[in-house]
Amino acid sequence: MGMFVALSLFAPMPVRAQASLDHLTLIAPAAPGGGWDQTARAMQHALQAEGIVRVVEVENIAGAAGTIGLAHFVSNYQGRDDAVLVTGLVMLAAILWNDSPTTLAGVTPLAGLTGEPEVIAVPVDSPHRDMASLLTALRANPGGVSWGGGSAGGTDHLLAGLILASAGVEPGLVNYIAFSGGGEGVTALLGGNVTAGVNGYSEVAAHIESGRLRALAISTSARVPGIDVPTLREQGIDIDMINWRAVVAAPGLSLAQRDRLMSVISRMVRSPTWQRTLSDRDWTDMYLAGDAFDTFLWSERARVDRIVKRLRSGASATPARGTDWIFPVVIGLAAAVVAFLLARQRVLARRQPGPTTVPVAVDWRSVLWVCAGLAGYLAAISTGGFVVASTILFSSVAVAFGSRRRTRDAAIGLLVSGAVFVVFTRGLGLHLPEGVLGAWTR
Amino acid sequence: MDTLSALSDGFATALTAANLLWALVGVTLGTAVGMLPGIGPALTIALLLPVTLSLPPTPAFIMFAGIYYGGMYGGSTSAILLNTPGESASIMTSVDGHAMARSGRAGPALATAAIGSFVAGTLATAALTFTAPVMAEFALRFGPAEYFSLTVLAFMAVSCVLSDSLVRGFASLVFGLCLGLVGIDPLTGGARLTFGIPQLLDGIDVVIVTLGLFAVGEVLYAASTRTSERDEIAEIETSIWMSADDWKRSWRPWLRGTAIGFPLGSLPAGGAEIPTLLSYALERRLSKAPEQFGRGAIEGVAGPEAANNASAAGTLVPLLTLGLPTSATAAVMLAAFQQYGLQPGPRLFAEQGRLVWALIASLYIGNVMLLVLNLPLLRVWVNLLKIPKPLLYAGILTIASLGGYGLNQSVFDVAVMYVIGLAGYAMRQARMPLAPAVIGVILGPIAEQHFRRALAIGEGSPLIFLTRPLSCALLVVAVVLLIIPFVVRRRVPPLA
């Protein structure tokens, strides 16, 4: 237990004196460790260290490129100004790509924060030395140029599609090989398995500097100081794109509520802590607030909308599309065969009852008690909170296994789940539902 | 030698009292979270990333490395004792480890896992020290085609955990493969089998499947057979240590597990699941008594546990030399490097040599600490089994539910886990093995993605699997493995 105490000492201490906001929840629509989560945690640090907000909490709601977190935010925070959502270009695309029922239409835009340029790179032994030569190969045979990058529908995919469109090739024909995050795509590029890679600059910077990869173009509108890579525009490709991240507030805020949150963000952005974070992590400052951010958001939306439609429509001819039936069909057939064999086994067994078919007596009362515990947990966790739900589950399982000392069981369950709650929320900063204990613990 | 002097400098840095304390915190925390089903090293390090704001890099990475190794080791304890693997990499350990625990040999099972983890961790760290650049180059030759051929090999290995009935084993595997199809098709971004439920778009996480089938299913099954006769967990044998025979049967699997785990761990899109599966299959193939596997063969614990820890060291090869994370934990560690403004990759050794060598030295230290920490604790863990059943099973289910929730902080995940738990109960009733289902969930999507990527790169021609030498070699090995049993069976006349 001592280690948790030791660790919690390192949580940044809030500066109480000059706090202008008491409590703010930052919703990161991604798992801990990802880009949106890192943005949220950097904001948390800056807001607390600078005394702009007294207590800042980060809540991770991961899933479907942020659209799950968006849906949660829109439906639970209507009209509330004690929470903001971290978002970005990837979410705009995912909304369209997943036909998400919730969109960014209702939210209150606050500010753009950071951005990261994209870079087109090839292995150093590739014949392509500039975009022109890559585009020539592309026009001759679109399928012969494979583009490696992050998940389908993400920034990398969109940029590859935009480049094809500007080269006069149908974007739906892009032979885009999507790799799941991490280093998989970069490994494939280093190993020469794909023709070209589309990646965030920081993912490949070290390999460009060490000379294993050759950068053909950077996606910004002008050259980035310190990076000796020509832009797409310099090479006659009329595109610029940056993987931006931003914050938005809940739908239905009054102007006063919106202005208060915007001033919190603008104080944070100007603070030395935030500026130091930007330079430490090589994040491009994309601070853009108010109407300027509004305009930017809508123009990005329109552009993403256009390219996603074209990538989705004419795409049946691309190599990755043409093979999406193989595994489902093979697995489906296997399932049918197995079902048939199982049925046959059963019929044969019934015809010749052997010693193996003696049924095990099932204690239904116990099973139902366990199931009741599971149902109780699901029902109680959102409203009652983690501790209440766990105690219910603990007690009913103990009953299922024949325990008669119900008060003792409930007490042990309460103790165990209370200890777990404290250790995980205070020690590790994991967000567990407080429920009815919320008002009491704060 | 240059490497040796750099390494001894690393030890000098790491062997300060404060750093040793951080290493101890790391391995203790790692072991604890590794034992808790669902809460793994990746989530723990991610949640601890904010400490990078107040801690210098060397102690932070020493602690993170301790969490990583400790987590890989801790997963085996709950797999052996409670048949609820803490990580998907401990699935293979649960097969024979839990069988050993049932027959009163929990002590030796835990001991061979602990010592095997130490041996494999130390040898693999030595391999990391001396061969990292070479291994990294080898890993780069693994493209989608090679990786698909490797999964074919792994599928061949599944046959060894299919239990006595081929049909029931395959049914379990196919169930897993079907679960693996759910979610966004990663290559096109289109949704499959999600029934319009947005929470299913990311698929069903293997942790949810593992916890559902093993933990929830186990508790339901134990409840249903509570009053009827059932093979009870035997009393613990007087000695909880390994006998001479256990040592004799364990040391070769440890070494073979290391030899499989380290190189496969360093591959892109690596992970500990395929090496542990292959190690288990290899041990069974080499065993003189393969019929003992699944009924408590110590080799079936020693090999996969060694492979598990060796692959953890393997993942650090591409991370440190190329800046490429190949597992969830490595990805979070990469984020930690970036928090300090450090970019792992070709120049990290040159620019941050002190830090890297201190990190490598701390891996050796962490391994020793894990052993020192865990051997005396064996007796404590074994006594977990003496907790009265109502409290033990209530505790398992409470912790498993926390794990299912903590993964994505989603109640929906917990509900899916419970539904899969009901399926796991039904599978136990039908005497279907559970491991193939989890393997199906893991291998199915990997196999499909690499298959289709390779086809797309080859512009639709399947010849790419045969024209690339490494891929072709792996396929040949798989075919040979498939044929051998038939050839051998024909030559050896069956016993009467």
Tab-separated table of N, CA, C and O in Angstrom, chain B residues 73 108-124 242 247 250-251 253-255 257-258 301-310 367 371 375:
chain	number	residue	atom	x	y	z
B	73	TYR	N	5.111	-11.269	-15.403
B	73	TYR	CA	5.221	-12.387	-14.482
B	73	TYR	C	3.925	-12.587	-13.675
B	73	TYR	O	3.445	-13.707	-13.510
B	108	PRO	N	4.957	-25.979	-6.964
B	108	PRO	CA	5.905	-26.165	-8.060
B	108	PRO	C	5.510	-25.401	-9.328
B	108	PRO	O	6.380	-24.888	-10.033
B	109	ALA	N	4.202	-25.309	-9.633
B	109	ALA	CA	3.786	-24.582	-10.837
B	109	ALA	C	4.186	-23.117	-10.730
B	109	ALA	O	4.749	-22.533	-11.665
B	110	LEU	N	3.915	-22.506	-9.565
B	110	LEU	CA	4.283	-21.102	-9.380
B	110	LEU	C	5.797	-20.944	-9.392
B	110	LEU	O	6.329	-19.976	-9.940
B	111	ALA	N	6.499	-21.918	-8.804
B	111	ALA	CA	7.955	-21.808	-8.743
B	111	ALA	C	8.567	-21.900	-10.125
B	111	ALA	O	9.456	-21.111	-10.473
B	112	THR	N	8.093	-22.850	-10.940
B	112	THR	CA	8.691	-22.972	-12.277
B	112	THR	C	8.363	-21.734	-13.106
B	112	THR	O	9.164	-21.296	-13.927
B	113	ALA	N	7.200	-21.131	-12.868
B	113	ALA	CA	6.872	-19.890	-13.568
B	113	ALA	C	7.800	-18.765	-13.115
B	113	ALA	O	8.325	-18.012	-13.940
B	114	ALA	N	8.044	-18.670	-11.812
B	114	ALA	CA	8.882	-17.582	-11.300
B	114	ALA	C	10.325	-17.740	-11.746
B	114	ALA	O	10.934	-16.797	-12.255
B	115	ILE	N	10.860	-18.957	-11.580
B	115	ILE	CA	12.269	-19.152	-11.934
B	115	ILE	C	12.429	-19.098	-13.453
B	115	ILE	O	13.385	-18.526	-13.967
B	116	GLY	N	11.458	-19.679	-14.171
B	116	GLY	CA	11.507	-19.616	-15.625
B	116	GLY	C	11.460	-18.184	-16.117
B	116	GLY	O	12.177	-17.805	-17.045
B	117	SER	N	10.627	-17.359	-15.487
B	117	SER	CA	10.553	-15.956	-15.876
B	117	SER	C	11.889	-15.273	-15.631
B	117	SER	O	12.341	-14.465	-16.446
B	118	PHE	N	12.519	-15.628	-14.498
B	118	PHE	CA	13.809	-15.021	-14.184
B	118	PHE	C	14.865	-15.433	-15.203
B	118	PHE	O	15.573	-14.597	-15.766
B	119	VAL	N	14.937	-16.744	-15.461
B	119	VAL	CA	15.944	-17.239	-16.405
B	119	VAL	C	15.722	-16.600	-17.782
B	119	VAL	O	16.639	-16.028	-18.384
B	120	ALA	N	14.483	-16.665	-18.243
B	120	ALA	CA	14.188	-16.144	-19.576
B	120	ALA	C	14.400	-14.637	-19.623
B	120	ALA	O	14.985	-14.108	-20.572
B	121	GLY	N	13.944	-13.936	-18.573
B	121	GLY	CA	14.097	-12.490	-18.558
B	121	GLY	C	15.557	-12.098	-18.595
B	121	GLY	O	15.952	-11.185	-19.328
B	122	THR	N	16.394	-12.815	-17.829
B	122	THR	CA	17.811	-12.468	-17.778
B	122	THR	C	18.507	-12.794	-19.092
B	122	THR	O	19.246	-11.970	-19.639
B	123	LEU	N	18.241	-14.000	-19.628
B	123	LEU	CA	18.881	-14.364	-20.891
B	123	LEU	C	18.435	-13.427	-22.009
B	123	LEU	O	19.240	-12.978	-22.822
B	124	ALA	N	17.138	-13.108	-22.037
B	124	ALA	CA	16.641	-12.257	-23.104
B	124	ALA	C	17.172	-10.835	-22.957
B	124	ALA	O	17.446	-10.161	-23.953
B	242	MET	N	10.007	-26.954	-5.896
B	242	MET	CA	10.149	-27.887	-7.000
B	242	MET	C	11.033	-29.053	-6.564
B	242	MET	O	12.056	-28.864	-5.919
B	247	TRP	N	12.827	-29.841	-11.548
B	247	TRP	CA	13.944	-29.087	-12.133
B	247	TRP	C	14.374	-29.721	-13.434
B	247	TRP	O	14.591	-29.028	-14.430
B	250	SER	N	12.089	-28.948	-16.144
B	250	SER	CA	11.817	-27.539	-16.425
B	250	SER	C	12.914	-26.821	-17.193
B	250	SER	O	12.625	-25.909	-17.963
B	251	TRP	N	14.192	-27.189	-16.991
B	251	TRP	CA	15.228	-26.293	-17.493
B	251	TRP	C	15.292	-26.220	-19.010
B	251	TRP	O	15.509	-25.152	-19.577
B	253	PRO	N	12.679	-26.611	-21.181
B	253	PRO	CA	11.593	-25.721	-21.636
B	253	PRO	C	11.887	-24.244	-21.397
B	253	PRO	O	11.540	-23.402	-22.224
B	254	TRP	N	12.552	-23.918	-20.255
B	254	TRP	CA	12.887	-22.512	-20.022
B	254	TRP	C	13.744	-21.974	-21.172
B	254	TRP	O	13.485	-20.903	-21.704
B	255	LEU	N	14.791	-22.761	-21.519
B	255	LEU	CA	15.723	-22.285	-22.552
B	255	LEU	C	15.026	-22.220	-23.914
B	255	LEU	O	15.171	-21.249	-24.654
B	257	GLY	N	11.840	-21.884	-24.469
B	257	GLY	CA	10.861	-20.787	-24.425
B	257	GLY	C	11.539	-19.448	-24.673
B	257	GLY	O	11.018	-18.597	-25.393
B	258	THR	N	12.723	-19.269	-24.085
B	258	THR	CA	13.474	-18.035	-24.302
B	258	THR	C	13.841	-17.887	-25.768
B	258	THR	O	13.712	-16.802	-26.353
B	301	VAL	N	3.969	-25.351	-18.318
B	301	VAL	CA	4.008	-24.083	-17.594
B	301	VAL	C	5.361	-23.413	-17.805
B	301	VAL	O	5.450	-22.216	-18.080
B	302	ALA	N	6.431	-24.224	-17.713
B	302	ALA	CA	7.787	-23.685	-17.785
B	302	ALA	C	8.054	-23.013	-19.132
B	302	ALA	O	8.551	-21.889	-19.176
B	303	GLY	N	7.695	-23.691	-20.230
B	303	GLY	CA	8.004	-23.159	-21.563
B	303	GLY	C	7.288	-21.847	-21.845
B	303	GLY	O	7.920	-20.823	-22.094
B	304	PRO	N	5.937	-21.839	-21.801
B	304	PRO	CA	5.213	-20.604	-22.121
B	304	PRO	C	5.570	-19.434	-21.200
B	304	PRO	O	5.657	-18.297	-21.664
B	305	GLU	N	5.809	-19.710	-19.900
B	305	GLU	CA	6.155	-18.603	-19.007
B	305	GLU	C	7.488	-17.980	-19.392
B	305	GLU	O	7.654	-16.761	-19.342
B	306	ALA	N	8.440	-18.848	-19.774
B	306	ALA	CA	9.734	-18.327	-20.221
B	306	ALA	C	9.544	-17.524	-21.514
B	306	ALA	O	10.070	-16.418	-21.659
B	307	ALA	N	8.763	-18.072	-22.441
B	307	ALA	CA	8.532	-17.384	-23.712
B	307	ALA	C	7.876	-16.029	-23.484
B	307	ALA	O	8.217	-15.032	-24.130
B	308	ASN	N	6.957	-15.984	-22.538
B	308	ASN	CA	6.242	-14.763	-22.198
B	308	ASN	C	7.212	-13.658	-21.779
B	308	ASN	O	7.209	-12.547	-22.324
B	309	ASN	N	8.081	-13.972	-20.823
B	309	ASN	CA	8.990	-12.930	-20.341
B	309	ASN	C	10.081	-12.588	-21.341
B	309	ASN	O	10.501	-11.435	-21.429
B	310	ALA	N	10.526	-13.603	-22.098
B	310	ALA	CA	11.548	-13.320	-23.098
B	310	ALA	C	10.987	-12.392	-24.175
B	310	ALA	O	11.680	-11.505	-24.668
B	367	ASN	N	14.772	-8.096	-12.747
B	367	ASN	CA	14.579	-9.539	-12.797
B	367	ASN	C	14.967	-10.201	-11.497
B	367	ASN	O	14.258	-11.068	-10.990
B	371	LEU	N	12.426	-12.130	-8.631
B	371	LEU	CA	12.637	-13.460	-8.063
B	371	LEU	C	12.677	-13.371	-6.546
B	371	LEU	O	12.019	-14.141	-5.845
B	375	LEU	N	9.620	-15.475	-4.712
B	375	LEU	CA	9.813	-16.802	-4.121
B	375	LEU	C	9.282	-16.874	-2.689
B	375	LEU	O	8.543	-17.798	-2.360
